[in-house]
C-alpha positions as CSV (number, residue, x, y, z in Angstrom):
1,M,-144.8,71.5,-100.1
2,R,-146.4,70.5,-96.8
3,K,-149.0,68.8,-99.2
4,I,-146.2,66.7,-100.6
5,T,-144.7,66.1,-97.8
6,A,-147.6,64.8,-96.0
7,L,-148.2,62.4,-99.1
8,T,-144.8,61.8,-99.5
9,L,-144.9,60.6,-95.5
10,A,-148.5,58.7,-95.7
11,I,-146.9,56.5,-99.1
12,F,-143.8,55.8,-96.3
13,M,-146.0,54.8,-93.4
14,I,-148.1,52.5,-95.8
15,F,-144.6,50.9,-97.5
16,T,-143.1,50.4,-94.1
17,S,-146.4,48.5,-93.1
18,F,-147.3,46.7,-96.1
19,S,-143.3,45.2,-95.7
20,F,-144.0,44.1,-92.5
21,A,-146.6,42.2,-93.3
22,L,-144.5,40.5,-96.3
23,D,-142.3,39.8,-93.2
24,Y,-144.9,37.1,-91.5
25,N,-147.1,36.2,-94.0
26,A,-144.4,35.2,-96.1
27,T,-143.2,33.0,-93.3
28,A,-146.5,31.9,-92.6
29,K,-146.9,30.6,-95.8
30,Y,-143.6,28.3,-95.9
31,L,-144.0,26.6,-92.8
32,E,-147.7,25.9,-94.2
33,K,-145.7,23.9,-97.3
34,K,-143.7,22.1,-94.3
35,E,-144.0,18.7,-92.5
36,L,-145.4,20.5,-89.1
37,D,-144.0,19.6,-85.6
38,E,-145.3,21.2,-82.3
39,W,-142.6,23.7,-82.4
40,G,-144.5,24.5,-86.4
41,I,-148.2,24.5,-85.5
42,L,-147.6,27.0,-82.4
43,A,-145.7,29.4,-84.7
44,L,-148.5,29.7,-86.9
45,Y,-150.9,29.5,-83.8
46,S,-149.1,32.9,-83.0
47,F,-149.4,34.4,-86.4
48,G,-153.0,34.2,-85.7
49,E,-153.7,31.1,-87.7
50,D,-156.5,28.0,-86.6
51,V,-154.3,24.6,-86.0
52,K,-156.7,22.8,-85.1
53,N,-157.0,20.5,-87.9
54,K,-153.7,20.0,-87.7
55,T,-151.6,16.9,-87.3
56,L,-150.1,16.6,-84.4
57,N,-147.6,13.1,-83.1
58,K,-148.3,11.9,-79.6
59,V,-145.5,10.9,-77.4
60,D,-146.8,8.6,-75.5
61,D,-144.0,5.9,-75.7
62,S,-141.1,8.2,-75.2
63,Q,-139.7,8.5,-72.0
64,V,-137.5,12.1,-72.5
65,T,-139.5,14.7,-70.9
66,T,-138.5,17.3,-73.2
67,D,-141.1,15.2,-75.6
68,Y,-143.8,15.6,-73.7
69,E,-142.8,19.4,-72.6
70,A,-142.6,20.2,-76.4
71,Y,-145.6,18.3,-77.5
72,M,-148.1,20.0,-75.1
73,M,-147.1,23.6,-77.0
74,G,-148.2,22.4,-80.1
75,A,-150.9,20.6,-78.2
76,I,-152.1,23.5,-76.0
77,A,-152.4,25.8,-79.7
78,K,-155.1,23.2,-81.0
79,R,-156.9,23.3,-77.3
80,E,-156.4,19.9,-77.3
81,D,-157.2,18.5,-72.9
82,V,-153.1,18.1,-71.8
83,S,-153.9,17.9,-67.7
84,S,-152.4,13.8,-68.2
85,Y,-149.5,14.9,-69.6
86,A,-149.1,17.8,-67.4
87,E,-149.3,15.6,-64.5
88,K,-146.8,13.2,-65.4
89,I,-144.3,16.0,-65.8
90,I,-145.0,17.3,-62.6
91,K,-143.9,13.9,-61.1
92,T,-140.7,14.2,-62.6
93,Q,-139.7,17.4,-60.5
94,R,-137.0,15.9,-57.9
95,E,-136.4,16.3,-54.6
96,N,-133.7,18.9,-55.8
97,G,-136.5,21.5,-57.4
98,K,-135.7,19.5,-61.2
99,F,-137.8,18.6,-63.9
100,A,-136.2,15.1,-64.6
101,D,-134.9,14.3,-68.2
102,Y,-136.6,10.9,-68.2
103,M,-140.0,10.5,-67.8
104,D,-139.4,8.2,-65.0
105,G,-137.7,10.7,-62.4
106,T,-134.2,9.8,-63.5
107,G,-131.6,12.0,-65.2
108,E,-130.2,16.1,-63.8
109,D,-128.0,16.4,-67.0
110,L,-130.5,18.5,-69.0
111,I,-131.0,22.2,-67.8
112,N,-133.9,22.4,-70.9
113,A,-135.7,19.7,-69.8
114,H,-135.9,21.5,-66.5
115,I,-136.9,25.1,-68.1
116,W,-139.5,23.7,-70.9
117,G,-141.4,22.0,-67.6
118,I,-141.9,25.4,-66.0
119,I,-143.3,27.0,-69.2
120,S,-145.2,24.2,-70.5
121,L,-146.7,23.9,-67.0
122,Y,-147.3,27.7,-67.2
123,V,-149.1,27.7,-70.5
124,A,-151.5,24.7,-69.2
125,N,-152.2,26.6,-66.0
126,K,-151.0,23.0,-64.2
127,E,-148.8,25.0,-61.7
128,N,-149.3,22.8,-58.6
129,Y,-145.8,21.8,-58.1
130,D,-142.5,23.1,-56.2
131,K,-142.1,26.6,-57.0
132,E,-140.2,28.0,-54.7
133,K,-137.6,24.5,-55.1
134,A,-137.9,24.9,-59.2
135,L,-136.6,28.7,-58.9
136,T,-133.6,27.6,-56.4
137,W,-132.2,24.7,-58.9
138,L,-132.4,27.1,-62.0
139,K,-130.4,30.0,-59.9
140,E,-127.6,27.3,-58.8
141,N,-127.7,26.4,-62.5
142,Q,-126.9,29.6,-64.2
143,N,-123.8,30.6,-65.2
144,K,-121.3,32.8,-64.0
145,D,-121.2,35.1,-66.7
146,G,-124.9,34.9,-66.5
147,G,-125.7,32.4,-69.1
148,F,-127.2,28.6,-68.7
149,G,-125.0,26.2,-70.3
150,V,-126.9,22.9,-72.1
151,F,-125.9,20.8,-69.3
152,T,-125.4,20.8,-65.7
153,G,-121.7,22.0,-64.8
154,M,-121.2,23.6,-68.7
155,A,-119.0,26.7,-68.0
156,Y,-120.1,27.1,-71.4
157,S,-123.5,29.4,-72.0
158,D,-125.4,29.2,-74.9
159,I,-127.4,32.3,-76.1
160,D,-130.6,30.1,-77.2
161,L,-131.3,28.7,-73.9
162,T,-129.9,31.6,-72.2
163,G,-132.9,33.4,-73.3
164,M,-135.6,30.2,-72.4
165,G,-134.5,30.5,-69.0
166,V,-134.7,34.1,-68.7
167,I,-139.0,33.0,-70.0
168,A,-139.0,30.7,-66.9
169,Y,-137.4,33.0,-64.7
170,S,-140.6,35.4,-65.8
171,I,-142.7,32.7,-64.9
172,L,-141.4,31.8,-61.9
173,G,-142.1,35.6,-60.6
174,L,-138.6,37.6,-61.4
175,N,-138.7,40.4,-63.5
176,K,-136.3,42.9,-65.5
177,D,-134.8,44.5,-62.0
178,S,-134.5,41.0,-60.9
179,E,-130.7,40.1,-60.4
180,E,-130.2,36.8,-62.2
181,V,-132.2,38.3,-64.8
182,K,-130.2,41.4,-65.2
183,K,-127.3,39.5,-65.4
184,A,-128.4,36.5,-67.8
185,I,-129.6,39.2,-69.9
186,G,-126.0,40.9,-69.5
187,F,-124.7,37.2,-71.5
188,I,-127.0,38.0,-74.4
189,E,-126.1,41.8,-75.1
190,K,-122.3,40.7,-74.7
191,N,-122.3,37.9,-76.7
192,I,-125.5,38.2,-79.4
193,D,-123.1,39.6,-82.3
194,K,-120.2,37.2,-81.2
195,K,-122.2,34.1,-81.2
196,E,-125.3,35.3,-82.9
197,T,-127.8,32.7,-84.9
198,C,-131.6,33.2,-86.0
199,E,-132.6,31.3,-82.7
200,G,-130.4,33.0,-80.6
201,V,-132.0,36.0,-81.9
202,A,-135.6,35.0,-81.8
203,Y,-135.4,33.8,-78.3
204,Y,-134.0,36.9,-76.7
205,I,-137.0,38.6,-78.5
206,L,-139.5,36.4,-76.5
207,A,-137.4,36.6,-73.8
208,R,-137.6,40.5,-73.9
209,T,-141.5,40.5,-74.3
210,K,-142.0,37.8,-71.9
211,L,-140.1,40.7,-69.6
212,G,-142.9,43.3,-71.0
213,M,-139.5,44.5,-72.0
214,D,-139.1,47.2,-75.1
215,I,-138.1,45.9,-78.3
216,D,-135.4,47.5,-79.9
217,K,-135.3,48.3,-83.9
218,N,-132.4,47.2,-84.3
219,L,-132.6,44.1,-82.5
220,Y,-136.1,43.1,-84.9
221,S,-133.7,44.8,-88.0
222,K,-131.2,42.3,-87.0
223,L,-133.7,38.9,-86.7
224,L,-135.1,40.0,-90.3
225,K,-131.3,39.8,-91.7
226,Y,-131.8,36.1,-91.5
227,Q,-135.0,35.9,-93.7
228,L,-134.9,35.1,-96.9
229,K,-137.4,36.4,-100.2
230,D,-139.2,32.7,-100.0
231,G,-140.3,33.8,-96.4
232,S,-138.1,31.1,-94.8
233,F,-135.2,32.1,-92.1
234,K,-131.7,30.8,-92.5
235,H,-130.2,29.7,-89.3
236,L,-126.6,31.4,-90.0
237,K,-126.4,34.7,-92.0
238,R,-123.4,33.1,-94.1
239,S,-125.6,30.5,-94.8
240,S,-127.2,30.8,-98.4
241,R,-130.4,28.6,-98.0
242,G,-133.8,28.5,-95.0
243,N,-134.5,26.1,-93.3
244,Y,-138.1,25.0,-91.1
245,M,-136.7,25.1,-87.4
246,A,-134.6,28.8,-87.8
247,S,-138.2,29.5,-89.5
248,W,-139.9,28.8,-86.7
249,H,-138.8,30.5,-84.2
250,G,-137.9,34.0,-86.8
251,L,-142.3,33.9,-87.2
252,L,-142.7,33.1,-83.0
253,A,-140.5,36.2,-82.8
254,M,-141.8,38.7,-85.6
255,M,-145.8,37.7,-83.7
256,D,-144.0,38.6,-80.6
257,Y,-142.6,41.8,-81.8
258,K,-146.1,43.2,-84.0
259,N,-148.1,41.9,-80.7
260,K,-146.3,43.1,-77.7
261,S,-147.3,40.0,-75.5
262,S,-145.8,36.6,-75.4
263,V,-147.1,33.7,-77.0
264,F,-146.3,31.6,-73.9
265,T,-148.4,33.9,-72.3
266,R,-151.6,34.1,-74.7
267,L,-152.0,30.6,-74.6
268,H,-151.2,30.3,-70.7
269,E,-154.8,33.1,-71.3
270,L,-156.4,31.0,-73.4
271,N,-155.9,27.4,-71.5
272,K,-157.1,29.7,-68.4
273,V,-160.6,30.5,-70.1
274,K,-160.6,27.3,-70.9
275,V,-160.1,25.5,-67.7
276,E,-162.7,28.0,-65.7
277,K,-165.4,27.3,-68.2
278,K,-165.3,23.9,-67.6
279,Q,-165.1,24.1,-63.5
280,V,-168.3,26.8,-64.2
281,V,-169.5,23.3,-65.9
282,K,-169.0,21.1,-63.0
283,K,-170.9,23.4,-60.7
């Protein structure tokens, strides 16, 4: 009887591991068939694929700060030097601490421009900006319910953006016990089932991983409910088709869950080693 039980348990464990492997392998294969942007490249990097030869369009003609910030995520995954882009983003920081909406230093409406300025400079290891002011601005623009709106002054909080805000808080030195972080997580926990999307669940997983918090299996199962048989993810549960954006979100979250480490931390460490090697060569 004990042998049968042991054999059954072994088969169950093998099947569970195989099923989990299918989860992210299928999504990676789905993304491979798509025209990749920086986010798809980042997701495949997190999956463990060598993305060095993937095509990534330059953004030098753009005046939108978030275009440069997003570009850096894919470029660093490709192991490209993004120093010049990072310096340009640093120069957009305004007197009040906000990373401007536009590369000429104007615009204070987009909260994501500020958040991704913090994240992109972290992964690039170019953090010679005024962090104290950046943190103060972020705190001042957190809504009373704990979430962040898409635009400054918007009382309606967004789950995706709140997850991104938690990641930025972590980079700026806050932790899971910080009041602002607890309020943000409280907002997500309270609203994730009411305003649930694949992207919202994914960013909550990414945020908790960056903070070093455990990912409940129920939260991971919630994410997998958006995955279709072809590996793609759908934006809403009621949708019948997957899409590219939901799918790279899904893969990023799955890999953070599997690796038990943040893709942003891994990129930060990757680029840190690269920078240190350059400094040794110069000496």
